[in-house]
Amino acid sequence: RSSGAVRLTGDAATILTATDPDGSVRDLTRLVEWASLDPGVAAVSARGQVVPRADGAATIVARRGSVEARATVRVERMGQPAP
């Protein structure tokens, strides 16, 4: 399922969690397969770290078996110095 849009300014990392029926939250970041649908804008490592490459929007996909989650990241101001 989609988690909505995420805005990246500079370097960032993603964390994927799941909420169990009892309300407990589990970190699934390292248990899924990661992919970027536009690695020229934002690449993603096997560990889920998103690395901005250029201004624009990219969809990041986390997949395990038949379950998939997507989030759109927007990269901005890559040509400007970091604060």
PDB file of C-alpha atoms in Angstrom:
ATOM      1  CA  ARG A   1       0.000   0.000   0.000  1.00  0.00           C
ATOM      2  CA  SER A   2       1.124   3.569  -0.499  1.00  0.00           C
ATOM      3  CA  SER A   3       2.320   5.672   2.401  1.00  0.00           C
ATOM      4  CA  GLY A   4       1.954   8.936   0.513  1.00  0.00           C
ATOM      5  CA  ALA A   5       4.574  11.474  -0.449  1.00  0.00           C
ATOM      6  CA  VAL A   6       7.885  12.015   1.298  1.00  0.00           C
ATOM      7  CA  ARG A   7       9.994  15.143   0.813  1.00  0.00           C
ATOM      8  CA  LEU A   8      13.789  14.773   0.779  1.00  0.00           C
ATOM      9  CA  THR A   9      16.143  17.712   1.171  1.00  0.00           C
ATOM     10  CA  GLY A  10      19.686  16.337   1.025  1.00  0.00           C
ATOM     11  CA  ASP A  11      20.535  12.835   2.332  1.00  0.00           C
ATOM     12  CA  ALA A  12      17.804  10.715   3.955  1.00  0.00           C
ATOM     13  CA  ALA A  13      17.002   7.117   4.888  1.00  0.00           C
ATOM     14  CA  THR A  14      13.758   5.180   4.812  1.00  0.00           C
ATOM     15  CA  ILE A  15      12.389   2.880   7.468  1.00  0.00           C
ATOM     16  CA  LEU A  16       9.578   0.454   6.792  1.00  0.00           C
ATOM     17  CA  THR A  17       7.407  -0.718   9.675  1.00  0.00           C
ATOM     18  CA  ALA A  18       4.413  -2.990  10.032  1.00  0.00           C
ATOM     19  CA  THR A  19       1.702  -2.805  12.676  1.00  0.00           C
ATOM     20  CA  ASP A  20       0.549  -6.208  13.921  1.00  0.00           C
ATOM     21  CA  PRO A  21      -3.087  -6.914  14.901  1.00  0.00           C
ATOM     22  CA  ASP A  22      -2.141  -6.521  18.590  1.00  0.00           C
ATOM     23  CA  GLY A  23      -0.858  -2.976  17.874  1.00  0.00           C
ATOM     24  CA  SER A  24       2.851  -3.775  18.148  1.00  0.00           C
ATOM     25  CA  VAL A  25       5.137  -2.249  15.517  1.00  0.00           C
ATOM     26  CA  ARG A  26       7.923  -4.185  13.759  1.00  0.00           C
ATOM     27  CA  ASP A  27      10.806  -2.817  11.704  1.00  0.00           C
ATOM     28  CA  LEU A  28      10.844  -4.518   8.281  1.00  0.00           C
ATOM     29  CA  THR A  29      13.483  -2.290   6.675  1.00  0.00           C
ATOM     30  CA  ARG A  30      16.058  -5.038   6.139  1.00  0.00           C
ATOM     31  CA  LEU A  31      13.558  -7.799   5.365  1.00  0.00           C
ATOM     32  CA  VAL A  32      12.236  -6.438   2.074  1.00  0.00           C
ATOM     33  CA  GLU A  33      13.563  -5.945  -1.450  1.00  0.00           C
ATOM     34  CA  TRP A  34      13.964  -2.231  -2.300  1.00  0.00           C
ATOM     35  CA  ALA A  35      13.776  -0.562  -5.720  1.00  0.00           C
ATOM     36  CA  SER A  36      13.530   2.942  -7.156  1.00  0.00           C
ATOM     37  CA  LEU A  37      11.406   3.419 -10.249  1.00  0.00           C
ATOM     38  CA  ASP A  38      13.546   6.477 -11.138  1.00  0.00           C
ATOM     39  CA  PRO A  39      17.106   5.940  -9.823  1.00  0.00           C
ATOM     40  CA  GLY A  40      18.265   9.071 -11.658  1.00  0.00           C
ATOM     41  CA  VAL A  41      16.252  11.117  -9.131  1.00  0.00           C
ATOM     42  CA  ALA A  42      16.567   8.913  -6.035  1.00  0.00           C
ATOM     43  CA  ALA A  43      18.417   5.615  -5.711  1.00  0.00           C
ATOM     44  CA  VAL A  44      17.728   3.130  -2.924  1.00  0.00           C
ATOM     45  CA  SER A  45      20.166   0.649  -1.415  1.00  0.00           C
ATOM     46  CA  ALA A  46      19.461  -2.966  -0.482  1.00  0.00           C
ATOM     47  CA  ARG A  47      19.143  -1.734   3.123  1.00  0.00           C
ATOM     48  CA  GLY A  48      16.496   0.871   2.283  1.00  0.00           C
ATOM     49  CA  GLN A  49      18.685   3.976   2.319  1.00  0.00           C
ATOM     50  CA  VAL A  50      17.380   6.517  -0.175  1.00  0.00           C
ATOM     51  CA  VAL A  51      20.077   8.615  -1.852  1.00  0.00           C
ATOM     52  CA  PRO A  52      18.954  11.741  -3.713  1.00  0.00           C
ATOM     53  CA  ARG A  53      20.547  12.189  -7.157  1.00  0.00           C
ATOM     54  CA  ALA A  54      18.652  15.036  -8.866  1.00  0.00           C
ATOM     55  CA  ASP A  55      15.633  17.282  -8.352  1.00  0.00           C
ATOM     56  CA  GLY A  56      12.341  15.576  -9.171  1.00  0.00           C
ATOM     57  CA  ALA A  57      10.045  12.830  -7.922  1.00  0.00           C
ATOM     58  CA  ALA A  58      10.666   9.091  -7.717  1.00  0.00           C
ATOM     59  CA  THR A  59       8.643   6.149  -6.490  1.00  0.00           C
ATOM     60  CA  ILE A  60      10.375   3.886  -3.973  1.00  0.00           C
ATOM     61  CA  VAL A  61       9.059   0.321  -3.805  1.00  0.00           C
ATOM     62  CA  ALA A  62       9.474  -2.130  -0.916  1.00  0.00           C
ATOM     63  CA  ARG A  63       8.484  -5.710  -1.766  1.00  0.00           C
ATOM     64  CA  ARG A  64       8.393  -9.012   0.060  1.00  0.00           C
ATOM     65  CA  GLY A  65       6.707 -11.863  -1.738  1.00  0.00           C
ATOM     66  CA  SER A  66       3.364 -10.643  -3.070  1.00  0.00           C
ATOM     67  CA  VAL A  67       3.144  -7.696  -0.640  1.00  0.00           C
ATOM     68  CA  GLU A  68       4.309  -4.319  -1.903  1.00  0.00           C
ATOM     69  CA  ALA A  69       4.427  -0.785  -0.469  1.00  0.00           C
ATOM     70  CA  ARG A  70       5.192   2.355  -2.462  1.00  0.00           C
ATOM     71  CA  ALA A  71       6.107   5.883  -1.476  1.00  0.00           C
ATOM     72  CA  THR A  72       6.814   8.888  -3.643  1.00  0.00           C
ATOM     73  CA  VAL A  73       9.839  10.965  -2.677  1.00  0.00           C
ATOM     74  CA  ARG A  74      10.446  14.494  -3.909  1.00  0.00           C
ATOM     75  CA  VAL A  75      14.049  15.640  -4.133  1.00  0.00           C
ATOM     76  CA  GLU A  76      14.625  19.393  -4.052  1.00  0.00           C
ATOM     77  CA  ARG A  77      17.481  21.883  -4.104  1.00  0.00           C
ATOM     78  CA  MET A  78      20.225  19.433  -5.059  1.00  0.00           C
ATOM     79  CA  GLY A  79      22.113  22.304  -6.709  1.00  0.00           C
ATOM     80  CA  GLN A  80      22.208  24.355  -3.505  1.00  0.00           C
ATOM     81  CA  PRO A  81      24.720  23.953  -0.691  1.00  0.00           C
ATOM     82  CA  ALA A  82      23.518  22.125   2.426  1.00  0.00           C
ATOM     83  CA  PRO A  83      22.601  24.398   5.363  1.00  0.00           C
TER      84      PRO A  83
END
